Amino acid sequence: MTGMIPAAKPLIGEEEREAVDRVLRSGMIAQGPEVAAFEEEFSQLVGGRHCVAVNSGTSALHLALIAMGVKPGDEVIVPSFTFAATANAVKLAGAEPVFVDIELNHFCIDPAAVEAAITPRTAAIMPVHLYGHPAAMDKLVPIAEKHGLAIIEDACQAHAASLNGQPVGTFGLTAAFSLYPTKNMTSGEGGMIVTPDAQLARTLRLLRNQGMEKRYHNEIVGFNTRMTDIHAAIGRVQLKKLAGWTEQRQRNARFLDEHIKAAVVPPVAPGAVHVYHQYTIRVEGASAADRDAFAQKLADRGVGSGVYYPVPVHKLPSFGLELDLPQTEKACREVLSLPVHPALTQEDLERVVEAVNA
């Protein structure tokens, strides 16, 4: 057997190294022309919306909430089956995350559960396009409009995903993308906030830069969540590769769909374009221990995998809530993400299939 096939793998090449070298030689290292160019180029992914680059996906969510006016006393409806940053950002904005269940097929927030959770304190809905599959925005947008709620999309895992021809990140008034190393594209570390509203974009730029547009003329109380030109230069190179990498992820996923027989492969909703940040199977009916044993047997055969996520966010010590979210609990027991990244060879894919089916 050759080496372990990693579950995820950042792809950094000579072009990225040359871009970093170019910035270092320029002497303009902090937020500058590379960031501005990256924002302009990223806007092509989101229908020409204004883009504001920041230092992480978590910062993107946090600043989006604040800019939208979410405040202490407000509630924001979120899925519990997600990375903790989704709910952390709500808490950091002073509001309360209200955790609801998911639709098990696509691992995204259940619109019926969202509607049932709305109270007079609800200010916003934060759907997560988990694993690169778009949430059911065709149902969530009418719910938000009916109740006068904001939508803030957590698109951190879903660069270039879409639903019925509309890109994720363009359904709400704001959306957040992550540019962490293992995402479908990276800037080394970083995030991007997108909005169609020019005034909101200006507020976001103030918030990321100590509340100032002009140096030493601070208009509001802000943060230091800027992206550096070094990170933006990496992101610009990666953005050019995203379309090709996405197609490769989708080809890899099709091969796995067609050949895996020993687990539930991830279905794609009608009209959805899945970009497979993760290719997540379910070991149907398994306990968490059964699933973990399954993962260990894959590792014994040289196939890496990952569990995203083993504990619902509402049960983490940081929140510590007892809620009845059966589909979330089931997903946490059964999910296992397999390698799907663009670096996989045909031989790798065949090894993954053989290991899973064994």
mmCIF file of C-alpha atoms in Angstrom:
data_model
loop_
_atom_site.group_PDB
_atom_site.id
_atom_site.type_symbol
_atom_site.label_atom_id
_atom_site.label_comp_id
_atom_site.label_asym_id
_atom_site.label_seq_id
_atom_site.Cartn_x
_atom_site.Cartn_y
_atom_site.Cartn_z
ATOM 1 C CA MET A 1 0.000 0.000 0.000
ATOM 2 C CA THR A 2 1.219 3.500 -0.787
ATOM 3 C CA GLY A 3 0.795 6.369 1.712
ATOM 4 C CA MET A 4 -2.393 7.558 3.413
ATOM 5 C CA ILE A 5 -4.861 9.390 1.169
ATOM 6 C CA PRO A 6 -5.618 12.594 3.126
ATOM 7 C CA ALA A 7 -9.221 13.587 3.784
ATOM 8 C CA ALA A 8 -8.394 17.177 2.808
ATOM 9 C CA LYS A 9 -5.406 18.818 1.189
ATOM 10 C CA PRO A 10 -4.604 22.501 0.582
ATOM 11 C CA LEU A 11 -3.300 23.013 -2.962
ATOM 12 C CA ILE A 12 -0.528 25.620 -2.962
ATOM 13 C CA GLY A 13 1.623 25.912 -6.082
ATOM 14 C CA GLU A 14 4.365 28.007 -7.610
ATOM 15 C CA GLU A 15 1.923 30.741 -8.676
ATOM 16 C CA GLU A 16 0.891 31.332 -5.058
ATOM 17 C CA ARG A 17 4.535 31.467 -3.942
ATOM 18 C CA GLU A 18 5.349 33.958 -6.716
ATOM 19 C CA ALA A 19 2.376 36.121 -5.712
ATOM 20 C CA VAL A 20 3.552 36.250 -2.091
ATOM 21 C CA ASP A 21 7.083 37.078 -3.219
ATOM 22 C CA ARG A 22 5.730 39.904 -5.404
ATOM 23 C CA VAL A 23 3.914 41.449 -2.444
ATOM 24 C CA LEU A 24 6.873 41.074 -0.106
ATOM 25 C CA ARG A 25 9.127 42.804 -2.625
ATOM 26 C CA SER A 26 6.595 45.618 -3.065
ATOM 27 C CA GLY A 27 6.808 46.563 0.604
ATOM 28 C CA MET A 28 2.988 46.991 0.722
ATOM 29 C CA ILE A 29 2.152 44.136 3.091
ATOM 30 C CA ALA A 30 -0.903 45.308 5.058
ATOM 31 C CA GLN A 31 -4.335 45.894 3.514
ATOM 32 C CA GLY A 32 -3.737 47.581 0.174
ATOM 33 C CA PRO A 33 -4.099 47.194 -3.609
ATOM 34 C CA GLU A 34 -4.058 43.376 -3.576
ATOM 35 C CA VAL A 35 -7.006 43.317 -1.175
ATOM 36 C CA ALA A 36 -8.947 45.790 -3.333
ATOM 37 C CA ALA A 37 -8.234 43.713 -6.470
ATOM 38 C CA PHE A 38 -9.220 40.479 -4.708
ATOM 39 C CA GLU A 39 -12.520 41.999 -3.580
ATOM 40 C CA GLU A 40 -13.275 43.138 -7.131
ATOM 41 C CA GLU A 41 -12.451 39.735 -8.613
ATOM 42 C CA PHE A 42 -14.363 37.775 -5.938
ATOM 43 C CA SER A 43 -17.486 39.785 -6.769
ATOM 44 C CA GLN A 44 -17.770 37.789 -9.999
ATOM 45 C CA LEU A 45 -18.700 34.738 -7.875
ATOM 46 C CA VAL A 46 -21.632 36.597 -6.304
ATOM 47 C CA GLY A 47 -23.329 38.442 -9.119
ATOM 48 C CA GLY A 48 -21.236 41.602 -8.822
ATOM 49 C CA ARG A 49 -22.068 42.260 -5.164
ATOM 50 C CA HIS A 50 -19.833 44.437 -3.016
ATOM 51 C CA CYS A 51 -17.123 42.343 -1.340
ATOM 52 C CA VAL A 52 -15.273 43.172 1.880
ATOM 53 C CA ALA A 53 -12.214 41.055 2.701
ATOM 54 C CA VAL A 54 -11.444 40.244 6.343
ATOM 55 C CA ASN A 55 -9.090 37.998 8.286
ATOM 56 C CA SER A 56 -11.349 34.942 8.720
ATOM 57 C CA GLY A 57 -14.751 33.461 7.963
ATOM 58 C CA THR A 58 -15.673 33.920 11.621
ATOM 59 C CA SER A 59 -14.900 37.637 11.388
ATOM 60 C CA ALA A 60 -17.004 37.766 8.224
ATOM 61 C CA LEU A 61 -20.015 36.335 10.068
ATOM 62 C CA HIS A 62 -19.423 38.523 13.136
ATOM 63 C CA LEU A 63 -19.119 41.799 11.236
ATOM 64 C CA ALA A 64 -22.096 40.930 9.007
ATOM 65 C CA LEU A 65 -24.288 40.466 12.083
ATOM 66 C CA ILE A 66 -23.157 43.754 13.634
ATOM 67 C CA ALA A 67 -23.517 45.701 10.388
ATOM 68 C CA MET A 68 -27.040 44.328 9.993
ATOM 69 C CA GLY A 69 -27.930 45.749 13.416
ATOM 70 C CA VAL A 70 -28.203 42.444 15.293
ATOM 71 C CA LYS A 71 -27.876 43.354 18.984
ATOM 72 C CA PRO A 72 -28.220 42.042 22.542
ATOM 73 C CA GLY A 73 -31.722 40.729 23.133
ATOM 74 C CA ASP A 74 -32.120 39.567 19.544
ATOM 75 C CA GLU A 75 -32.385 35.942 18.462
ATOM 76 C CA VAL A 76 -30.771 34.462 15.350
ATOM 77 C CA ILE A 77 -31.952 31.059 14.106
ATOM 78 C CA VAL A 78 -29.076 28.724 13.251
ATOM 79 C CA PRO A 79 -28.593 25.003 12.624
ATOM 80 C CA SER A 80 -26.894 23.035 15.396
ATOM 81 C CA PHE A 81 -25.235 20.772 12.819
ATOM 82 C CA THR A 82 -22.450 23.113 11.744
ATOM 83 C CA PHE A 83 -19.049 24.346 12.872
ATOM 84 C CA ALA A 84 -19.209 26.259 16.169
ATOM 85 C CA ALA A 85 -18.209 29.530 14.454
ATOM 86 C CA THR A 86 -21.775 29.934 13.126
ATOM 87 C CA ALA A 87 -23.240 30.193 16.616
ATOM 88 C CA ASN A 88 -20.120 31.807 18.125
ATOM 89 C CA ALA A 89 -20.499 34.772 15.773
ATOM 90 C CA VAL A 90 -24.094 35.289 16.956
ATOM 91 C CA LYS A 91 -23.009 35.182 20.589
ATOM 92 C CA LEU A 92 -20.095 37.552 19.918
ATOM 93 C CA ALA A 93 -22.586 40.035 18.446
ATOM 94 C CA GLY A 94 -24.450 39.890 21.766
ATOM 95 C CA ALA A 95 -27.462 37.997 20.405
ATOM 96 C CA GLU A 96 -28.732 34.496 21.220
ATOM 97 C CA PRO A 97 -28.416 31.632 18.734
ATOM 98 C CA VAL A 98 -31.622 29.614 18.511
ATOM 99 C CA PHE A 99 -30.683 26.097 17.392
ATOM 100 C CA VAL A 100 -32.976 24.169 15.065
ATOM 101 C CA ASP A 101 -32.864 20.837 13.265
ATOM 102 C CA ILE A 102 -31.637 19.970 9.779
ATOM 103 C CA GLU A 103 -32.944 18.086 6.773
ATOM 104 C CA LEU A 104 -30.943 14.861 6.938
ATOM 105 C CA ASN A 105 -30.579 14.342 3.187
ATOM 106 C CA HIS A 106 -28.641 17.544 2.545
ATOM 107 C CA PHE A 107 -27.451 18.330 6.115
ATOM 108 C CA CYS A 108 -28.814 21.900 5.860
ATOM 109 C CA ILE A 109 -31.245 23.810 8.087
ATOM 110 C CA ASP A 110 -34.882 22.619 7.941
ATOM 111 C CA PRO A 111 -37.189 25.452 6.782
ATOM 112 C CA ALA A 112 -40.138 24.036 8.738
ATOM 113 C CA ALA A 113 -38.040 24.025 11.907
ATOM 114 C CA VAL A 114 -36.998 27.612 11.196
ATOM 115 C CA GLU A 115 -40.578 28.823 10.898
ATOM 116 C CA ALA A 116 -41.563 27.013 14.096
ATOM 117 C CA ALA A 117 -38.730 28.722 16.017
ATOM 118 C CA ILE A 118 -39.619 32.333 15.117
ATOM 119 C CA THR A 119 -40.522 34.554 18.076
ATOM 120 C CA PRO A 120 -40.990 38.324 18.509
ATOM 121 C CA ARG A 121 -37.263 38.504 19.351
ATOM 122 C CA THR A 122 -36.112 36.845 16.135
ATOM 123 C CA ALA A 123 -33.988 39.243 14.075
ATOM 124 C CA ALA A 124 -32.373 36.977 11.493
ATOM 125 C CA ILE A 125 -31.970 33.521 10.006
ATOM 126 C CA MET A 126 -28.461 32.217 9.376
ATOM 127 C CA PRO A 127 -28.623 29.235 7.006
ATOM 128 C CA VAL A 128 -25.396 27.283 6.460
ATOM 129 C CA HIS A 129 -24.623 25.876 3.008
ATOM 130 C CA LEU A 130 -23.012 22.882 4.657
ATOM 131 C CA TYR A 131 -20.333 20.816 2.924
ATOM 132 C CA GLY A 132 -20.859 22.912 -0.236
ATOM 133 C CA HIS A 133 -24.553 22.025 -0.727
ATOM 134 C CA PRO A 134 -26.903 25.049 -0.861
ATOM 135 C CA ALA A 135 -29.531 25.322 1.861
ATOM 136 C CA ALA A 136 -33.186 25.402 0.801
ATOM 137 C CA MET A 137 -33.160 29.131 0.068
ATOM 138 C CA ASP A 138 -36.242 28.823 -2.164
ATOM 139 C CA LYS A 139 -38.183 28.059 1.039
ATOM 140 C CA LEU A 140 -36.188 30.149 3.522
ATOM 141 C CA VAL A 141 -36.408 33.447 1.625
ATOM 142 C CA PRO A 142 -40.252 33.483 1.639
ATOM 143 C CA ILE A 143 -40.243 32.654 5.377
ATOM 144 C CA ALA A 144 -37.869 35.547 6.057
ATOM 145 C CA GLU A 145 -39.936 37.938 3.933
ATOM 146 C CA LYS A 146 -43.197 36.843 5.574
ATOM 147 C CA HIS A 147 -41.823 37.591 9.064
ATOM 148 C CA GLY A 148 -39.648 40.599 8.184
ATOM 149 C CA LEU A 149 -36.380 38.858 9.061
ATOM 150 C CA ALA A 150 -32.866 39.339 7.729
ATOM 151 C CA ILE A 151 -30.999 36.470 6.092
ATOM 152 C CA ILE A 152 -27.266 36.209 6.705
ATOM 153 C CA GLU A 153 -25.842 33.317 4.690
ATOM 154 C CA ASP A 154 -23.027 31.236 6.120
ATOM 155 C CA ALA A 155 -21.462 30.292 2.782
ATOM 156 C CA CYS A 156 -18.077 29.523 4.351
ATOM 157 C CA GLN A 157 -17.960 26.065 2.733
ATOM 158 C CA ALA A 158 -19.779 26.800 -0.503
ATOM 159 C CA HIS A 159 -17.740 28.894 -2.951
ATOM 160 C CA ALA A 160 -19.502 28.730 -6.380
ATOM 161 C CA ALA A 161 -22.443 26.597 -5.206
ATOM 162 C CA SER A 162 -25.860 27.632 -6.498
ATOM 163 C CA LEU A 163 -29.575 26.889 -6.334
ATOM 164 C CA ASN A 164 -31.796 27.195 -9.397
ATOM 165 C CA GLY A 165 -29.059 29.133 -11.158
ATOM 166 C CA GLN A 166 -28.569 31.667 -8.346
ATOM 167 C CA PRO A 167 -25.180 31.686 -6.585
ATOM 168 C CA VAL A 168 -25.077 31.161 -2.826
ATOM 169 C CA GLY A 169 -24.204 34.417 -1.147
ATOM 170 C CA THR A 170 -26.811 36.321 -3.186
ATOM 171 C CA PHE A 171 -30.001 35.291 -1.364
ATOM 172 C CA GLY A 172 -29.527 37.336 1.809
ATOM 173 C CA LEU A 173 -28.575 40.955 2.413
ATOM 174 C CA THR A 174 -25.199 39.690 3.623
ATOM 175 C CA ALA A 175 -23.212 36.475 3.295
ATOM 176 C CA ALA A 176 -19.887 35.224 4.631
ATOM 177 C CA PHE A 177 -17.265 33.047 2.933
ATOM 178 C CA SER A 178 -14.218 31.456 4.551
ATOM 179 C CA LEU A 179 -10.782 31.259 2.950
ATOM 180 C CA TYR A 180 -9.242 28.835 5.446
ATOM 181 C CA PRO A 181 -6.505 26.506 4.058
ATOM 182 C CA THR A 182 -8.743 23.445 3.543
ATOM 183 C CA LYS A 183 -11.658 25.299 1.945
ATOM 184 C CA ASN A 184 -12.304 24.924 -1.817
ATOM 185 C CA MET A 185 -10.072 27.966 -2.266
ATOM 186 C CA THR A 186 -7.838 29.680 0.286
ATOM 187 C CA SER A 187 -5.995 32.890 0.967
ATOM 188 C CA GLY A 188 -3.938 31.145 3.655
ATOM 189 C CA GLU A 189 -6.409 32.511 6.183
ATOM 190 C CA GLY A 190 -9.225 34.955 5.534
ATOM 191 C CA GLY A 191 -12.869 35.629 4.875
ATOM 192 C CA MET A 192 -15.117 37.618 2.546
ATOM 193 C CA ILE A 193 -18.376 39.424 3.308
ATOM 194 C CA VAL A 194 -20.692 40.150 0.387
ATOM 195 C CA THR A 195 -23.693 42.472 0.110
ATOM 196 C CA PRO A 196 -25.654 44.280 -2.630
ATOM 197 C CA ASP A 197 -25.967 47.363 -0.403
ATOM 198 C CA ALA A 198 -23.255 50.023 -0.908
ATOM 199 C CA GLN A 199 -23.902 51.712 2.435
ATOM 200 C CA LEU A 200 -23.764 48.389 4.264
ATOM 201 C CA ALA A 201 -20.481 47.607 2.484
ATOM 202 C CA ARG A 202 -19.073 50.932 3.702
ATOM 203 C CA THR A 203 -20.150 50.112 7.271
ATOM 204 C CA LEU A 204 -18.420 46.738 6.987
ATOM 205 C CA ARG A 205 -15.223 48.421 5.773
ATOM 206 C CA LEU A 206 -15.359 50.768 8.751
ATOM 207 C CA LEU A 207 -15.935 47.883 11.158
ATOM 208 C CA ARG A 208 -12.939 45.899 9.880
ATOM 209 C CA ASN A 209 -10.574 48.882 10.144
ATOM 210 C CA GLN A 210 -11.018 50.386 13.626
ATOM 211 C CA GLY A 211 -14.035 52.357 12.407
ATOM 212 C CA MET A 212 -12.092 54.531 9.994
ATOM 213 C CA GLU A 213 -12.035 55.075 6.262
ATOM 214 C CA LYS A 214 -9.588 57.999 6.485
ATOM 215 C CA ARG A 215 -6.607 57.425 8.759
ATOM 216 C CA TYR A 216 -7.107 58.737 12.317
ATOM 217 C CA HIS A 217 -10.665 59.847 11.529
ATOM 218 C CA ASN A 218 -12.528 57.055 13.337
ATOM 219 C CA GLU A 219 -16.253 57.322 12.633
ATOM 220 C CA ILE A 220 -17.490 54.352 14.678
ATOM 221 C CA VAL A 221 -16.074 51.829 17.152
ATOM 222 C CA GLY A 222 -14.573 49.059 15.043
ATOM 223 C CA PHE A 223 -12.263 46.071 15.032
ATOM 224 C CA ASN A 224 -8.960 45.172 13.437
ATOM 225 C CA THR A 225 -10.047 42.321 11.179
ATOM 226 C CA ARG A 226 -8.258 43.399 8.017
ATOM 227 C CA MET A 227 -6.896 41.008 5.404
ATOM 228 C CA THR A 228 -3.250 41.508 4.451
ATOM 229 C CA ASP A 229 -2.068 41.981 0.872
ATOM 230 C CA ILE A 230 -0.045 38.766 1.288
ATOM 231 C CA HIS A 231 -3.223 36.768 1.921
ATOM 232 C CA ALA A 232 -5.137 38.577 -0.811
ATOM 233 C CA ALA A 233 -2.405 37.776 -3.350
ATOM 234 C CA ILE A 234 -2.758 34.062 -2.552
ATOM 235 C CA GLY A 235 -6.548 34.352 -2.785
ATOM 236 C CA ARG A 236 -6.377 36.007 -6.219
ATOM 237 C CA VAL A 237 -4.340 33.113 -7.609
ATOM 238 C CA GLN A 238 -6.630 30.524 -6.025
ATOM 239 C CA LEU A 239 -9.743 32.262 -7.352
ATOM 240 C CA LYS A 240 -8.508 31.719 -10.910
ATOM 241 C CA LYS A 241 -8.216 27.985 -10.197
ATOM 242 C CA LEU A 242 -11.553 27.612 -8.420
ATOM 243 C CA ALA A 243 -13.684 26.714 -11.463
ATOM 244 C CA GLY A 244 -11.343 23.918 -12.547
ATOM 245 C CA TRP A 245 -11.004 22.588 -9.024
ATOM 246 C CA THR A 246 -14.782 22.652 -8.555
ATOM 247 C CA GLU A 247 -15.293 20.610 -11.718
ATOM 248 C CA GLN A 248 -12.706 18.096 -10.502
ATOM 249 C CA ARG A 249 -14.418 17.806 -7.103
ATOM 250 C CA GLN A 250 -17.731 17.193 -8.881
ATOM 251 C CA ARG A 251 -16.163 14.535 -11.146
ATOM 252 C CA ASN A 252 -14.617 12.839 -8.131
ATOM 253 C CA ALA A 253 -17.971 12.932 -6.330
ATOM 254 C CA ARG A 254 -19.747 11.382 -9.330
ATOM 255 C CA PHE A 255 -17.277 8.493 -9.340
ATOM 256 C CA LEU A 256 -17.834 7.929 -5.626
ATOM 257 C CA ASP A 257 -21.633 8.186 -6.076
ATOM 258 C CA GLU A 258 -21.560 5.533 -8.784
ATOM 259 C CA HIS A 259 -19.319 3.033 -7.021
ATOM 260 C CA ILE A 260 -19.898 3.261 -3.253
ATOM 261 C CA LYS A 261 -22.405 0.610 -2.195
ATOM 262 C CA ALA A 262 -21.747 0.207 1.548
ATOM 263 C CA ALA A 263 -22.988 3.610 2.751
ATOM 264 C CA VAL A 264 -25.521 6.339 1.952
ATOM 265 C CA VAL A 265 -23.936 8.704 -0.581
ATOM 266 C CA PRO A 266 -24.895 12.422 -0.426
ATOM 267 C CA PRO A 267 -27.964 13.213 -2.547
ATOM 268 C CA VAL A 268 -28.189 16.565 -4.326
ATOM 269 C CA ALA A 269 -31.434 18.563 -4.200
ATOM 270 C CA PRO A 270 -33.216 19.418 -7.482
ATOM 271 C CA GLY A 271 -31.758 22.628 -8.910
ATOM 272 C CA ALA A 272 -28.756 22.545 -6.560
ATOM 273 C CA VAL A 273 -25.120 22.723 -7.641
ATOM 274 C CA HIS A 274 -23.051 21.010 -4.942
ATOM 275 C CA VAL A 275 -19.369 22.016 -4.819
ATOM 276 C CA TYR A 276 -18.299 19.221 -2.432
ATOM 277 C CA HIS A 277 -16.242 21.019 0.148
ATOM 278 C CA GLN A 278 -16.797 17.665 1.829
ATOM 279 C CA TYR A 279 -18.087 14.413 0.355
ATOM 280 C CA THR A 280 -20.093 13.149 3.323
ATOM 281 C CA ILE A 281 -21.539 9.658 3.496
ATOM 282 C CA ARG A 282 -23.774 8.257 6.220
ATOM 283 C CA VAL A 283 -23.153 4.917 7.887
ATOM 284 C CA GLU A 284 -26.896 4.397 8.235
ATOM 285 C CA GLY A 285 -28.109 3.197 11.618
ATOM 286 C CA ALA A 286 -24.635 3.392 13.151
ATOM 287 C CA SER A 287 -23.770 4.544 16.616
ATOM 288 C CA ALA A 288 -20.950 7.061 16.908
ATOM 289 C CA ALA A 289 -18.702 4.192 18.037
ATOM 290 C CA ASP A 290 -19.692 2.115 14.984
ATOM 291 C CA ARG A 291 -18.951 5.033 12.686
ATOM 292 C CA ASP A 292 -15.612 5.681 14.348
ATOM 293 C CA ALA A 293 -14.711 1.989 13.947
ATOM 294 C CA PHE A 294 -15.651 2.290 10.258
ATOM 295 C CA ALA A 295 -13.301 5.295 9.965
ATOM 296 C CA GLN A 296 -10.500 3.352 11.650
ATOM 297 C CA LYS A 297 -10.928 0.471 9.195
ATOM 298 C CA LEU A 298 -10.636 2.962 6.331
ATOM 299 C CA ALA A 299 -7.450 4.335 7.898
ATOM 300 C CA ASP A 300 -6.097 0.781 8.167
ATOM 301 C CA ARG A 301 -6.557 0.586 4.396
ATOM 302 C CA GLY A 302 -4.786 3.911 3.826
ATOM 303 C CA VAL A 303 -7.875 6.123 3.388
ATOM 304 C CA GLY A 304 -8.199 9.229 5.527
ATOM 305 C CA SER A 305 -11.618 10.541 6.576
ATOM 306 C CA GLY A 306 -13.099 13.124 8.921
ATOM 307 C CA VAL A 307 -16.158 13.557 11.118
ATOM 308 C CA TYR A 308 -17.772 16.968 10.578
ATOM 309 C CA TYR A 309 -19.317 17.214 13.191
ATOM 310 C CA PRO A 310 -19.319 14.698 16.065
ATOM 311 C CA VAL A 311 -21.079 16.943 18.629
ATOM 312 C CA PRO A 312 -24.066 19.226 17.923
ATOM 313 C CA VAL A 313 -23.163 22.851 18.658
ATOM 314 C CA HIS A 314 -25.950 23.195 21.210
ATOM 315 C CA LYS A 315 -24.363 20.395 23.274
ATOM 316 C CA LEU A 316 -20.849 21.855 23.291
ATOM 317 C CA PRO A 317 -19.701 23.114 26.731
ATOM 318 C CA SER A 318 -19.795 26.660 25.341
ATOM 319 C CA PHE A 319 -23.596 26.402 25.006
ATOM 320 C CA GLY A 320 -24.618 23.341 27.037
ATOM 321 C CA LEU A 321 -28.265 23.112 25.987
ATOM 322 C CA GLU A 322 -30.634 20.125 26.033
ATOM 323 C CA LEU A 323 -32.779 20.238 22.899
ATOM 324 C CA ASP A 324 -34.732 17.703 20.876
ATOM 325 C CA LEU A 325 -33.053 17.801 17.438
ATOM 326 C CA PRO A 326 -33.303 14.198 16.227
ATOM 327 C CA GLN A 327 -31.983 14.655 12.681
ATOM 328 C CA THR A 328 -28.986 16.590 13.989
ATOM 329 C CA GLU A 329 -28.247 13.861 16.548
ATOM 330 C CA LYS A 330 -28.550 11.181 13.869
ATOM 331 C CA ALA A 331 -26.204 13.046 11.531
ATOM 332 C CA CYS A 332 -23.615 13.448 14.292
ATOM 333 C CA ARG A 333 -23.643 9.665 14.798
ATOM 334 C CA GLU A 334 -23.587 8.647 11.146
ATOM 335 C CA VAL A 335 -21.597 11.141 9.062
ATOM 336 C CA LEU A 336 -18.148 10.483 7.667
ATOM 337 C CA SER A 337 -16.429 12.692 5.089
ATOM 338 C CA LEU A 338 -14.264 10.988 2.483
ATOM 339 C CA PRO A 339 -11.489 12.439 0.297
ATOM 340 C CA VAL A 340 -12.908 14.350 -2.692
ATOM 341 C CA HIS A 341 -10.283 17.076 -3.193
ATOM 342 C CA PRO A 342 -8.804 17.853 -6.640
ATOM 343 C CA ALA A 343 -5.413 16.292 -5.831
ATOM 344 C CA LEU A 344 -6.903 12.770 -5.922
ATOM 345 C CA THR A 345 -5.792 10.460 -8.730
ATOM 346 C CA GLN A 346 -8.003 7.832 -10.336
ATOM 347 C CA GLU A 347 -6.070 5.227 -8.367
ATOM 348 C CA ASP A 348 -6.838 7.140 -5.156
ATOM 349 C CA LEU A 349 -10.552 7.202 -5.961
ATOM 350 C CA GLU A 350 -10.566 3.472 -6.636
ATOM 351 C CA ARG A 351 -8.798 2.851 -3.324
ATOM 352 C CA VAL A 352 -11.396 4.950 -1.502
ATOM 353 C CA VAL A 353 -14.262 2.997 -3.074
ATOM 354 C CA GLU A 354 -12.626 -0.357 -2.419
ATOM 355 C CA ALA A 355 -11.973 0.530 1.233
ATOM 356 C CA VAL A 356 -15.527 1.788 1.864
ATOM 357 C CA ASN A 357 -17.162 -1.193 0.191
ATOM 358 C CA ALA A 358 -14.904 -3.593 2.090
#
